[in-house]
PDB file of C-alpha atoms in Angstrom:
ATOM      1  CA  MET G  22     -52.365  18.892  -6.626  1.00  0.00           C
ATOM      2  CA  ARG G  23     -49.353  21.184  -7.088  1.00  0.00           C
ATOM      3  CA  ASN G  24     -45.829  19.788  -6.951  1.00  0.00           C
ATOM      4  CA  ASP G  25     -45.280  21.547  -3.583  1.00  0.00           C
ATOM      5  CA  GLY G  26     -48.314  19.762  -2.188  1.00  0.00           C
ATOM      6  CA  ARG G  27     -47.067  16.443  -3.549  1.00  0.00           C
ATOM      7  CA  THR G  28     -43.691  17.003  -1.909  1.00  0.00           C
ATOM      8  CA  ILE G  29     -45.195  17.843   1.501  1.00  0.00           C
ATOM      9  CA  ALA G  30     -47.496  14.807   1.377  1.00  0.00           C
ATOM     10  CA  GLY G  31     -44.630  12.575   0.247  1.00  0.00           C
ATOM     11  CA  VAL G  32     -42.361  13.730   3.078  1.00  0.00           C
ATOM     12  CA  ALA G  33     -45.164  13.144   5.602  1.00  0.00           C
ATOM     13  CA  TYR G  34     -45.572   9.589   4.320  1.00  0.00           C
ATOM     14  CA  GLY G  35     -41.796   9.121   4.513  1.00  0.00           C
ATOM     15  CA  ILE G  36     -41.681  10.261   8.153  1.00  0.00           C
ATOM     16  CA  GLY G  37     -44.507   7.871   9.024  1.00  0.00           C
ATOM     17  CA  ALA G  38     -42.776   4.961   7.301  1.00  0.00           C
ATOM     18  CA  GLY G  39     -39.508   5.728   9.126  1.00  0.00           C
ATOM     19  CA  ALA G  40     -41.255   5.899  12.491  1.00  0.00           C
ATOM     20  CA  LEU G  41     -42.759   2.444  11.968  1.00  0.00           C
ATOM     21  CA  TRP G  42     -39.681   0.867  10.368  1.00  0.00           C
ATOM     22  CA  GLY G  43     -37.555   1.985  13.300  1.00  0.00           C
ATOM     23  CA  LEU G  44     -39.476  -0.495  15.439  1.00  0.00           C
ATOM     24  CA  VAL G  45     -37.774  -3.456  13.724  1.00  0.00           C
ATOM     25  CA  PHE G  46     -34.545  -2.651  15.576  1.00  0.00           C
ATOM     26  CA  LEU G  47     -36.302  -3.402  18.861  1.00  0.00           C
ATOM     27  CA  ALA G  48     -37.384  -6.895  17.808  1.00  0.00           C
ATOM     28  CA  PRO G  49     -34.010  -8.593  18.495  1.00  0.00           C
ATOM     29  CA  GLU G  50     -33.970  -6.988  21.954  1.00  0.00           C
ATOM     30  CA  LEU G  51     -37.478  -8.226  22.749  1.00  0.00           C
ATOM     31  CA  VAL G  52     -36.738 -11.841  21.789  1.00  0.00           C
ATOM     32  CA  PRO G  53     -32.956 -12.254  22.228  1.00  0.00           C
ATOM     33  CA  GLU G  54     -33.229 -16.045  22.451  1.00  0.00           C
ATOM     34  CA  PHE G  55     -34.108 -16.304  18.740  1.00  0.00           C
ATOM     35  CA  GLY G  56     -31.742 -15.753  15.815  1.00  0.00           C
ATOM     36  CA  PRO G  57     -32.029 -13.517  12.723  1.00  0.00           C
ATOM     37  CA  LEU G  58     -33.404 -16.304  10.525  1.00  0.00           C
ATOM     38  CA  GLN G  59     -36.185 -17.180  12.978  1.00  0.00           C
ATOM     39  CA  LEU G  60     -37.101 -13.513  13.401  1.00  0.00           C
ATOM     40  CA  THR G  61     -37.211 -13.029   9.644  1.00  0.00           C
ATOM     41  CA  ILE G  62     -39.394 -16.083   9.042  1.00  0.00           C
ATOM     42  CA  GLY G  63     -41.820 -15.124  11.819  1.00  0.00           C
ATOM     43  CA  ARG G  64     -42.152 -11.520  10.673  1.00  0.00           C
ATOM     44  CA  TYR G  65     -42.772 -12.315   7.022  1.00  0.00           C
ATOM     45  CA  LEU G  66     -45.070 -15.266   7.635  1.00  0.00           C
ATOM     46  CA  PHE G  67     -47.426 -12.898   9.434  1.00  0.00           C
ATOM     47  CA  TYR G  68     -46.869 -10.202   6.792  1.00  0.00           C
ATOM     48  CA  GLY G  69     -47.875 -12.673   4.080  1.00  0.00           C
ATOM     49  CA  LEU G  70     -50.861 -13.956   6.055  1.00  0.00           C
ATOM     50  CA  PHE G  71     -52.255 -10.467   6.621  1.00  0.00           C
ATOM     51  CA  SER G  72     -51.560  -9.515   2.999  1.00  0.00           C
ATOM     52  CA  ALA G  73     -53.324 -12.622   1.684  1.00  0.00           C
ATOM     53  CA  CYS G  74     -56.418 -11.883   3.783  1.00  0.00           C
ATOM     54  CA  LEU G  75     -56.637  -8.309   2.512  1.00  0.00           C
ATOM     55  CA  ILE G  76     -55.939  -9.110  -1.119  1.00  0.00           C
ATOM     56  CA  ALA G  77     -58.227 -12.150  -1.368  1.00  0.00           C
ATOM     57  CA  PRO G  78     -61.388 -10.195  -2.361  1.00  0.00           C
ATOM     58  CA  ILE G  79     -59.643  -8.558  -5.357  1.00  0.00           C
ATOM     59  CA  TRP G  80     -57.258 -11.383  -6.269  1.00  0.00           C
ATOM     60  CA  HIS G  81     -59.275 -12.494  -9.339  1.00  0.00           C
ATOM     61  CA  LYS G  82     -59.249  -8.936 -10.713  1.00  0.00           C
ATOM     62  CA  LEU G  83     -55.604  -8.212  -9.879  1.00  0.00           C
ATOM     63  CA  VAL G  84     -53.842 -11.309 -11.212  1.00  0.00           C
ATOM     64  CA  PRO G  85     -54.796 -10.739 -14.901  1.00  0.00           C
ATOM     65  CA  LEU G  86     -53.133  -7.314 -14.695  1.00  0.00           C
ATOM     66  CA  LEU G  87     -49.761  -8.840 -13.855  1.00  0.00           C
ATOM     67  CA  GLY G  88     -47.428 -10.351 -16.401  1.00  0.00           C
ATOM     68  CA  ARG G  89     -44.253 -12.381 -16.143  1.00  0.00           C
ATOM     69  CA  ARG G  90     -42.103  -9.264 -15.665  1.00  0.00           C
ATOM     70  CA  GLU G  91     -44.227  -8.056 -12.751  1.00  0.00           C
ATOM     71  CA  TRP G  92     -44.013 -11.399 -10.920  1.00  0.00           C
ATOM     72  CA  ILE G  93     -40.252 -11.581 -11.414  1.00  0.00           C
ATOM     73  CA  ALA G  94     -39.967  -8.028 -10.090  1.00  0.00           C
ATOM     74  CA  LEU G  95     -42.092  -8.904  -7.055  1.00  0.00           C
ATOM     75  CA  GLY G  96     -39.862 -11.879  -6.271  1.00  0.00           C
ATOM     76  CA  TRP G  97     -36.713  -9.788  -6.570  1.00  0.00           C
ATOM     77  CA  LEU G  98     -38.115  -6.912  -4.486  1.00  0.00           C
ATOM     78  CA  ALA G  99     -39.422  -9.268  -1.791  1.00  0.00           C
ATOM     79  CA  LEU G 100     -35.976 -10.847  -1.517  1.00  0.00           C
ATOM     80  CA  THR G 101     -33.839  -7.705  -1.525  1.00  0.00           C
ATOM     81  CA  GLY G 102     -36.148  -5.420   0.461  1.00  0.00           C
ATOM     82  CA  ASN G 103     -37.498  -7.889   2.998  1.00  0.00           C
ATOM     83  CA  VAL G 104     -36.035 -11.371   3.498  1.00  0.00           C
ATOM     84  CA  LEU G 105     -32.373 -10.873   2.605  1.00  0.00           C
ATOM     85  CA  TYR G 106     -32.196  -7.353   4.026  1.00  0.00           C
ATOM     86  CA  TYR G 107     -33.624  -8.288   7.428  1.00  0.00           C
ATOM     87  CA  ILE G 108     -31.465 -11.402   7.762  1.00  0.00           C
ATOM     88  CA  LEU G 109     -28.343  -9.360   7.004  1.00  0.00           C
ATOM     89  CA  LEU G 110     -29.426  -6.473   9.235  1.00  0.00           C
ATOM     90  CA  SER G 111     -30.203  -8.707  12.220  1.00  0.00           C
ATOM     91  CA  SER G 112     -26.957 -10.621  11.726  1.00  0.00           C
ATOM     92  CA  ALA G 113     -24.971  -7.389  11.580  1.00  0.00           C
ATOM     93  CA  VAL G 114     -26.502  -6.197  14.865  1.00  0.00           C
ATOM     94  CA  ARG G 115     -25.746  -9.521  16.567  1.00  0.00           C
ATOM     95  CA  LEU G 116     -22.161  -9.712  15.287  1.00  0.00           C
ATOM     96  CA  GLY G 117     -20.995  -6.094  15.155  1.00  0.00           C
ATOM     97  CA  GLY G 118     -23.410  -4.138  17.334  1.00  0.00           C
ATOM     98  CA  ILE G 119     -26.136  -1.596  16.696  1.00  0.00           C
ATOM     99  CA  ALA G 120     -23.791   1.392  16.379  1.00  0.00           C
ATOM    100  CA  MET G 121     -21.626  -0.139  13.658  1.00  0.00           C
ATOM    101  CA  THR G 122     -24.694  -1.356  11.793  1.00  0.00           C
ATOM    102  CA  SER G 123     -26.316   2.070  12.037  1.00  0.00           C
ATOM    103  CA  LEU G 124     -23.163   3.633  10.636  1.00  0.00           C
ATOM    104  CA  VAL G 125     -23.253   1.489   7.516  1.00  0.00           C
ATOM    105  CA  ILE G 126     -27.036   1.520   7.044  1.00  0.00           C
ATOM    106  CA  GLY G 127     -26.928   5.296   7.539  1.00  0.00           C
ATOM    107  CA  PHE G 128     -25.342   5.540   4.100  1.00  0.00           C
ATOM    108  CA  LEU G 129     -28.516   4.232   2.438  1.00  0.00           C
ATOM    109  CA  PRO G 130     -29.739   7.763   1.568  1.00  0.00           C
ATOM    110  CA  VAL G 131     -26.375   8.542   0.000  1.00  0.00           C
ATOM    111  CA  ALA G 132     -26.384   5.353  -2.086  1.00  0.00           C
ATOM    112  CA  VAL G 133     -30.011   5.686  -3.238  1.00  0.00           C
ATOM    113  CA  THR G 134     -29.687   9.395  -3.996  1.00  0.00           C
ATOM    114  CA  ILE G 135     -26.549   8.882  -6.091  1.00  0.00           C
ATOM    115  CA  VAL G 136     -28.287   6.174  -8.112  1.00  0.00           C
ATOM    116  CA  GLY G 137     -31.429   8.286  -8.461  1.00  0.00           C
ATOM    117  CA  SER G 138     -29.445  11.273  -9.716  1.00  0.00           C
ATOM    118  CA  ARG G 139     -28.860   9.381 -12.967  1.00  0.00           C
ATOM    119  CA  ASP G 140     -32.592   9.281 -13.759  1.00  0.00           C
ATOM    120  CA  GLN G 141     -33.897  11.540 -16.492  1.00  0.00           C
ATOM    121  CA  GLY G 142     -35.208  14.799 -15.085  1.00  0.00           C
ATOM    122  CA  ALA G 143     -33.676  14.243 -11.636  1.00  0.00           C
ATOM    123  CA  VAL G 144     -32.134  17.072  -9.652  1.00  0.00           C
ATOM    124  CA  PRO G 145     -28.444  17.397 -10.667  1.00  0.00           C
ATOM    125  CA  LEU G 146     -26.070  15.695  -8.254  1.00  0.00           C
ATOM    126  CA  ARG G 147     -24.086  18.914  -7.712  1.00  0.00           C
ATOM    127  CA  ARG G 148     -27.148  20.492  -6.059  1.00  0.00           C
ATOM    128  CA  LEU G 149     -27.354  17.545  -3.673  1.00  0.00           C
ATOM    129  CA  VAL G 150     -23.730  17.691  -2.494  1.00  0.00           C
ATOM    130  CA  PRO G 151     -24.535  19.623   0.734  1.00  0.00           C
ATOM    131  CA  SER G 152     -27.294  17.173   1.644  1.00  0.00           C
ATOM    132  CA  LEU G 153     -25.131  14.133   0.888  1.00  0.00           C
ATOM    133  CA  ALA G 154     -22.247  15.562   2.913  1.00  0.00           C
ATOM    134  CA  LEU G 155     -24.486  16.202   5.915  1.00  0.00           C
ATOM    135  CA  SER G 156     -25.956  12.706   5.602  1.00  0.00           C
ATOM    136  CA  ALA G 157     -22.514  11.123   5.559  1.00  0.00           C
ATOM    137  CA  LEU G 158     -21.369  13.155   8.565  1.00  0.00           C
ATOM    138  CA  GLY G 159     -24.493  12.164  10.483  1.00  0.00           C
ATOM    139  CA  ALA G 160     -23.890   8.490   9.742  1.00  0.00           C
ATOM    140  CA  VAL G 161     -20.288   8.771  10.923  1.00  0.00           C
ATOM    141  CA  CYS G 162     -21.368  10.397  14.195  1.00  0.00           C
ATOM    142  CA  ILE G 163     -23.895   7.617  14.860  1.00  0.00           C
ATOM    143  CA  GLY G 164     -21.250   4.910  14.951  1.00  0.00           C
ATOM    144  CA  TRP G 165     -18.136   6.860  15.906  1.00  0.00           C
ATOM    145  CA  GLN G 166     -18.271   6.012  19.592  1.00  0.00           C
ATOM    146  CA  ALA G 167     -18.470   2.270  19.023  1.00  0.00           C
ATOM    147  CA  LEU G 168     -15.714   2.309  16.409  1.00  0.00           C
ATOM    148  CA  ALA G 169     -13.420   4.380  18.612  1.00  0.00           C
ATOM    149  CA  ALA G 170     -13.971   2.184  21.674  1.00  0.00           C
ATOM    150  CA  PRO G 171     -12.195  -1.161  22.123  1.00  0.00           C
ATOM    151  CA  ALA G 172     -14.058  -3.967  20.417  1.00  0.00           C
ATOM    152  CA  ALA G 173     -16.060  -6.150  22.778  1.00  0.00           C
ATOM    153  CA  THR G 174     -15.954  -9.076  20.348  1.00  0.00           C
ATOM    154  CA  SER G 175     -13.267 -10.684  18.198  1.00  0.00           C
ATOM    155  CA  ILE G 176     -11.954  -9.023  15.064  1.00  0.00           C
ATOM    156  CA  LEU G 177     -13.398 -11.885  13.023  1.00  0.00           C
ATOM    157  CA  LYS G 178     -16.921 -11.266  14.377  1.00  0.00           C
ATOM    158  CA  GLN G 179     -16.552  -7.528  13.823  1.00  0.00           C
ATOM    159  CA  ALA G 180     -15.483  -8.168  10.219  1.00  0.00           C
ATOM    160  CA  ALA G 181     -18.389 -10.573   9.660  1.00  0.00           C
ATOM    161  CA  GLY G 182     -20.800  -8.010  11.110  1.00  0.00           C
ATOM    162  CA  LEU G 183     -19.389  -5.314   8.846  1.00  0.00           C
ATOM    163  CA  LEU G 184     -19.815  -7.538   5.777  1.00  0.00           C
ATOM    164  CA  CYS G 185     -23.431  -8.266   6.773  1.00  0.00           C
ATOM    165  CA  ALA G 186     -24.106  -4.554   7.224  1.00  0.00           C
ATOM    166  CA  VAL G 187     -22.603  -3.725   3.819  1.00  0.00           C
ATOM    167  CA  GLY G 188     -24.663  -6.534   2.304  1.00  0.00           C
ATOM    168  CA  ALA G 189     -27.802  -5.072   3.890  1.00  0.00           C
ATOM    169  CA  LEU G 190     -26.859  -1.659   2.475  1.00  0.00           C
ATOM    170  CA  VAL G 191     -26.524  -3.051  -1.050  1.00  0.00           C
ATOM    171  CA  SER G 192     -29.674  -5.169  -0.721  1.00  0.00           C
ATOM    172  CA  TRP G 193     -31.932  -2.315   0.396  1.00  0.00           C
ATOM    173  CA  THR G 194     -30.451   0.110  -2.130  1.00  0.00           C
ATOM    174  CA  CYS G 195     -31.438  -2.319  -4.898  1.00  0.00           C
ATOM    175  CA  TYR G 196     -34.930  -2.581  -3.404  1.00  0.00           C
ATOM    176  CA  ALA G 197     -35.463   1.165  -2.951  1.00  0.00           C
ATOM    177  CA  VAL G 198     -34.394   1.979  -6.499  1.00  0.00           C
ATOM    178  CA  GLY G 199     -36.247  -0.914  -8.127  1.00  0.00           C
ATOM    179  CA  ASN G 200     -39.447  -0.483  -6.105  1.00  0.00           C
ATOM    180  CA  SER G 201     -39.645   3.248  -6.778  1.00  0.00           C
ATOM    181  CA  ARG G 202     -39.235   2.743 -10.519  1.00  0.00           C
ATOM    182  CA  TRP G 203     -41.800  -0.054 -10.657  1.00  0.00           C
ATOM    183  CA  LEU G 204     -44.368   2.025  -8.763  1.00  0.00           C
ATOM    184  CA  VAL G 205     -43.906   4.794 -11.305  1.00  0.00           C
ATOM    185  CA  ARG G 206     -44.603   2.560 -14.309  1.00  0.00           C
ATOM    186  CA  LEU G 207     -47.499   0.629 -12.696  1.00  0.00           C
ATOM    187  CA  ASP G 208     -50.531   2.760 -13.499  1.00  0.00           C
ATOM    188  CA  HIS G 209     -52.911  -0.221 -13.298  1.00  0.00           C
ATOM    189  CA  VAL G 210     -51.861  -1.371  -9.794  1.00  0.00           C
ATOM    190  CA  SER G 211     -52.112   0.873  -6.718  1.00  0.00           C
ATOM    191  CA  ALA G 212     -49.326   1.292  -4.170  1.00  0.00           C
ATOM    192  CA  HIS G 213     -51.427  -0.550  -1.574  1.00  0.00           C
ATOM    193  CA  GLU G 214     -52.052  -3.494  -3.921  1.00  0.00           C
ATOM    194  CA  TRP G 215     -48.363  -3.666  -4.800  1.00  0.00           C
ATOM    195  CA  ASN G 216     -47.527  -3.774  -1.095  1.00  0.00           C
ATOM    196  CA  LEU G 217     -49.963  -6.651  -0.521  1.00  0.00           C
ATOM    197  CA  LEU G 218     -48.580  -8.566  -3.502  1.00  0.00           C
ATOM    198  CA  THR G 219     -45.074  -8.078  -2.138  1.00  0.00           C
ATOM    199  CA  GLY G 220     -46.267  -9.479   1.179  1.00  0.00           C
ATOM    200  CA  VAL G 221     -47.668 -12.625  -0.433  1.00  0.00           C
ATOM    201  CA  VAL G 222     -44.459 -13.266  -2.378  1.00  0.00           C
ATOM    202  CA  THR G 223     -42.337 -12.567   0.717  1.00  0.00           C
ATOM    203  CA  CYS G 224     -44.406 -15.097   2.685  1.00  0.00           C
ATOM    204  CA  ILE G 225     -43.661 -17.790   0.078  1.00  0.00           C
ATOM    205  CA  GLN G 226     -39.945 -17.056   0.412  1.00  0.00           C
ATOM    206  CA  ALA G 227     -40.208 -17.220   4.218  1.00  0.00           C
ATOM    207  CA  ILE G 228     -41.912 -20.625   4.006  1.00  0.00           C
ATOM    208  CA  LEU G 229     -39.044 -21.902   1.855  1.00  0.00           C
ATOM    209  CA  LEU G 230     -36.636 -20.862   4.629  1.00  0.00           C
ATOM    210  CA  ILE G 231     -38.360 -22.935   7.342  1.00  0.00           C
ATOM    211  CA  PRO G 232     -36.453 -26.183   6.522  1.00  0.00           C
ATOM    212  CA  VAL G 233     -33.189 -24.236   6.653  1.00  0.00           C
ATOM    213  CA  ALA G 234     -34.082 -22.813  10.075  1.00  0.00           C
ATOM    214  CA  LEU G 235     -34.960 -26.280  11.374  1.00  0.00           C
ATOM    215  CA  VAL G 236     -31.629 -27.707  10.215  1.00  0.00           C
ATOM    216  CA  LEU G 237     -29.660 -24.835  11.756  1.00  0.00           C
ATOM    217  CA  ALA G 238     -31.581 -24.863  15.070  1.00  0.00           C
ATOM    218  CA  THR G 239     -29.229 -25.776  17.934  1.00  0.00           C
ATOM    219  CA  GLU G 240     -31.500 -25.373  20.965  1.00  0.00           C
ATOM    220  CA  SER G 241     -35.133 -25.819  21.931  1.00  0.00           C
ATOM    221  CA  HIS G 242     -37.442 -23.129  23.320  1.00  0.00           C
ATOM    222  CA  ALA G 243     -40.356 -23.220  25.726  1.00  0.00           C
ATOM    223  CA  ALA G 244     -43.923 -22.606  24.552  1.00  0.00           C
ATOM    224  CA  LEU G 245     -43.923 -19.205  26.248  1.00  0.00           C
ATOM    225  CA  ALA G 246     -40.853 -18.137  24.234  1.00  0.00           C
ATOM    226  CA  TRP G 247     -42.515 -19.165  20.960  1.00  0.00           C
ATOM    227  CA  THR G 248     -45.656 -17.275  21.941  1.00  0.00           C
ATOM    228  CA  LYS G 249     -43.581 -14.185  22.642  1.00  0.00           C
ATOM    229  CA  LEU G 250     -41.845 -14.538  19.269  1.00  0.00           C
ATOM    230  CA  ALA G 251     -45.227 -14.840  17.542  1.00  0.00           C
ATOM    231  CA  GLY G 252     -46.474 -11.692  19.261  1.00  0.00           C
ATOM    232  CA  VAL G 253     -43.383  -9.661  18.348  1.00  0.00           C
ATOM    233  CA  ALA G 254     -43.403 -10.990  14.770  1.00  0.00           C
ATOM    234  CA  ALA G 255     -47.094 -10.189  14.324  1.00  0.00           C
ATOM    235  CA  GLY G 256     -46.646  -6.679  15.739  1.00  0.00           C
ATOM    236  CA  VAL G 257     -43.685  -5.925  13.494  1.00  0.00           C
ATOM    237  CA  ALA G 258     -45.513  -7.387  10.494  1.00  0.00           C
ATOM    238  CA  ILE G 259     -48.559  -5.166  10.991  1.00  0.00           C
ATOM    239  CA  LEU G 260     -46.799  -1.927  11.924  1.00  0.00           C
ATOM    240  CA  ALA G 261     -43.584  -2.082   9.882  1.00  0.00           C
ATOM    241  CA  SER G 262     -44.374  -4.368   6.945  1.00  0.00           C
ATOM    242  CA  MET G 263     -48.060  -3.593   6.371  1.00  0.00           C
ATOM    243  CA  VAL G 264     -48.569   0.020   7.392  1.00  0.00           C
ATOM    244  CA  GLY G 265     -44.951   1.161   7.031  1.00  0.00           C
ATOM    245  CA  ASN G 266     -44.512  -0.309   3.546  1.00  0.00           C
ATOM    246  CA  SER G 267     -47.864   1.125   2.461  1.00  0.00           C
ATOM    247  CA  LEU G 268     -46.783   4.618   3.536  1.00  0.00           C
ATOM    248  CA  TRP G 269     -43.431   4.154   1.789  1.00  0.00           C
ATOM    249  CA  ASN G 270     -45.099   3.108  -1.481  1.00  0.00           C
ATOM    250  CA  ARG G 271     -47.423   6.114  -1.345  1.00  0.00           C
ATOM    251  CA  MET G 272     -44.389   8.324  -0.810  1.00  0.00           C
ATOM    252  CA  SER G 273     -42.519   6.698  -3.725  1.00  0.00           C
ATOM    253  CA  LYS G 274     -45.338   7.683  -6.084  1.00  0.00           C
ATOM    254  CA  LEU G 275     -45.123  11.339  -5.024  1.00  0.00           C
ATOM    255  CA  LEU G 276     -41.386  12.014  -4.725  1.00  0.00           C
ATOM    256  CA  PRO G 277     -38.467  11.740  -7.172  1.00  0.00           C
ATOM    257  CA  LEU G 278     -35.931   9.015  -6.428  1.00  0.00           C
ATOM    258  CA  THR G 279     -33.282  11.512  -5.289  1.00  0.00           C
ATOM    259  CA  LEU G 280     -35.627  12.691  -2.518  1.00  0.00           C
ATOM    260  CA  VAL G 281     -36.852   9.153  -1.751  1.00  0.00           C
ATOM    261  CA  GLY G 282     -33.301   8.320  -0.710  1.00  0.00           C
ATOM    262  CA  GLN G 283     -33.270  11.054   1.917  1.00  0.00           C
ATOM    263  CA  MET G 284     -36.449   9.741   3.523  1.00  0.00           C
ATOM    264  CA  ILE G 285     -34.630   6.563   4.617  1.00  0.00           C
ATOM    265  CA  LEU G 286     -32.827   8.696   7.197  1.00  0.00           C
ATOM    266  CA  PHE G 287     -35.993   8.774   9.302  1.00  0.00           C
ATOM    267  CA  GLU G 288     -35.728   5.023   9.922  1.00  0.00           C
ATOM    268  CA  THR G 289     -32.300   5.525  11.499  1.00  0.00           C
ATOM    269  CA  LEU G 290     -33.520   8.561  13.427  1.00  0.00           C
ATOM    270  CA  PHE G 291     -36.515   6.800  14.959  1.00  0.00           C
ATOM    271  CA  ALA G 292     -34.545   3.608  15.581  1.00  0.00           C
ATOM    272  CA  LEU G 293     -32.132   5.608  17.736  1.00  0.00           C
ATOM    273  CA  ILE G 294     -34.974   7.306  19.611  1.00  0.00           C
ATOM    274  CA  TYR G 295     -36.570   3.951  20.380  1.00  0.00           C
ATOM    275  CA  GLY G 296     -33.182   2.648  21.454  1.00  0.00           C
ATOM    276  CA  PHE G 297     -32.741   5.505  23.937  1.00  0.00           C
ATOM    277  CA  LEU G 298     -36.191   4.843  25.380  1.00  0.00           C
ATOM    278  CA  TRP G 299     -35.458   1.124  25.656  1.00  0.00           C
ATOM    279  CA  GLU G 300     -32.104   1.741  27.357  1.00  0.00           C
ATOM    280  CA  GLN G 301     -33.631   4.529  29.482  1.00  0.00           C
ATOM    281  CA  ARG G 302     -30.893   7.039  28.773  1.00  0.00           C
ATOM    282  CA  LEU G 303     -30.358  10.398  27.112  1.00  0.00           C
ATOM    283  CA  PRO G 304     -28.405  10.742  23.854  1.00  0.00           C
ATOM    284  CA  THR G 305     -24.730  11.598  24.019  1.00  0.00           C
ATOM    285  CA  VAL G 306     -23.227  14.733  22.481  1.00  0.00           C
ATOM    286  CA  LEU G 307     -22.238  12.870  19.312  1.00  0.00           C
ATOM    287  CA  GLU G 308     -25.707  11.401  18.999  1.00  0.00           C
ATOM    288  CA  CYS G 309     -27.250  14.871  19.344  1.00  0.00           C
ATOM    289  CA  VAL G 310     -24.916  16.118  16.618  1.00  0.00           C
ATOM    290  CA  ALA G 311     -25.985  13.194  14.431  1.00  0.00           C
ATOM    291  CA  PHE G 312     -29.664  14.060  14.964  1.00  0.00           C
ATOM    292  CA  THR G 313     -28.996  17.640  13.912  1.00  0.00           C
ATOM    293  CA  LEU G 314     -27.065  16.574  10.818  1.00  0.00           C
ATOM    294  CA  VAL G 315     -29.842  14.188   9.769  1.00  0.00           C
ATOM    295  CA  VAL G 316     -32.464  16.938   9.989  1.00  0.00           C
ATOM    296  CA  LEU G 317     -30.256  19.427   8.134  1.00  0.00           C
ATOM    297  CA  SER G 318     -29.582  16.830   5.439  1.00  0.00           C
ATOM    298  CA  VAL G 319     -33.269  16.313   4.748  1.00  0.00           C
ATOM    299  CA  VAL G 320     -34.014  20.058   4.860  1.00  0.00           C
ATOM    300  CA  SER G 321     -31.205  20.836   2.412  1.00  0.00           C
ATOM    301  CA  CYS G 322     -32.399  18.075   0.081  1.00  0.00           C
ATOM    302  CA  LEU G 323     -35.924  19.489   0.208  1.00  0.00           C
ATOM    303  CA  ALA G 324     -34.530  22.926  -0.618  1.00  0.00           C
ATOM    304  CA  ALA G 325     -32.676  21.483  -3.613  1.00  0.00           C
ATOM    305  CA  HIS G 326     -35.920  19.976  -4.932  1.00  0.00           C
ATOM    306  CA  THR G 327     -38.043  23.093  -4.410  1.00  0.00           C
ATOM    307  CA  GLN G 328     -35.627  25.591  -5.973  1.00  0.00           C
ATOM    308  CA  PRO G 329     -37.228  27.125  -9.083  1.00  0.00           C
ATOM    309  CA  ARG G 330     -35.572  26.250 -12.356  1.00  0.00           C
ATOM    310  CA  ARG G 331     -34.705  29.048 -14.758  1.00  0.00           C
ATOM    311  CA  SER G 332     -35.789  27.199 -17.847  1.00  0.00           C
ATOM    312  CA  VAL G 333     -37.821  24.031 -18.203  1.00  0.00           C
ATOM    313  CA  SER G 334     -38.280  22.408 -21.583  1.00  0.00           C
ATOM    314  CA  PRO G 335     -40.336  19.301 -22.398  1.00  0.00           C
ATOM    315  CA  ALA G 336     -37.098  17.309 -22.514  1.00  0.00           C
ATOM    316  CA  THR G 337     -36.199  18.368 -18.977  1.00  0.00           C
ATOM    317  CA  ALA G 338     -39.511  18.188 -17.131  1.00  0.00           C
ATOM    318  CA  PRO G 339     -39.605  18.284 -13.313  1.00  0.00           C
ATOM    319  CA  PRO G 340     -38.754  14.985 -11.606  1.00  0.00           C
ATOM    320  CA  CYS G 341     -42.281  14.158 -10.431  1.00  0.00           C
ATOM    321  CA  SER G 342     -44.094  14.762 -13.697  1.00  0.00           C
ATOM    322  CA  ASP G 343     -41.318  13.148 -15.731  1.00  0.00           C
ATOM    323  CA  ALA G 344     -41.279  10.085 -13.558  1.00  0.00           C
ATOM    324  CA  HIS G 345     -45.032   9.538 -13.907  1.00  0.00           C
ATOM    325  CA  SER G 346     -44.814   9.870 -17.693  1.00  0.00           C
ATOM    326  CA  ARG G 347     -42.389   6.971 -18.094  1.00  0.00           C
ATOM    327  CA  THR G 348     -44.952   4.189 -17.641  1.00  0.00           C
ATOM    328  CA  GLY G 349     -43.912   2.241 -20.706  1.00  0.00           C
ATOM    329  CA  SER G 350     -40.219   1.914 -19.952  1.00  0.00           C
TER     330      SER G 350
END
């Protein structure tokens, strides 16, 4: 398949992953009586259960292919991209609000793209300046209204929410960069298998958090509330963690890291759309401007990656082919 075909397929996978990941922002609204830790445990217990069922038939063939480094990487990626990220994200929404959290998380593409620009063969950062500027402006527009309005909560809670949001930003940036690079060097494990392995490891981490959740629990819930939590957690696990992560891993094998960063914008975009539908309202002017900036950011980044290069030597191969050649690093 030509590089253009790889890019189109990768972007399609990225849009699909963003559409499914955006659903996780609705989970706290559907079960407001439960906290971030309980939501995280429920989601990733189901994610691990489904992953274990799917990976069981090939487990005996897959395990010998994994060494100590791979298992350590899986543990780190499960923590930064799933457990820690979702706890921090949910906490930020509860403490500081969705708009402020969206503002900070909206800088994920900027952070990932800047890190990815240091990879060998990546598109030079100067060609990505327009896309990064548009991305930053879009993120500012998303949260501008909430930041300009009087705070509904105390300054201390706002500050705690901001710290959680920044922590989520750092956590997912580490995951996106590390996961993309591991998928490139893993020629003996498919993206789907890597996703299932991540689910199993994430489930183990979620189980370890159950005693903590029990100690921190301050109120009891009716059986109907627990059933509702189980339903929401299972739905998010299947759609966001199983299918969404699988699409993201497929995308990460097709696109260079600088373009992978831009794809994260679709999660914010779809999360806002779902929020409008949930609140039964139309977007404001600033939100419409943010939508436009997000689309222009991705389009300009695509243009930067599809521009023909005047001279290409073996030492400066295109990002996709170069990335897939570095399997031993």
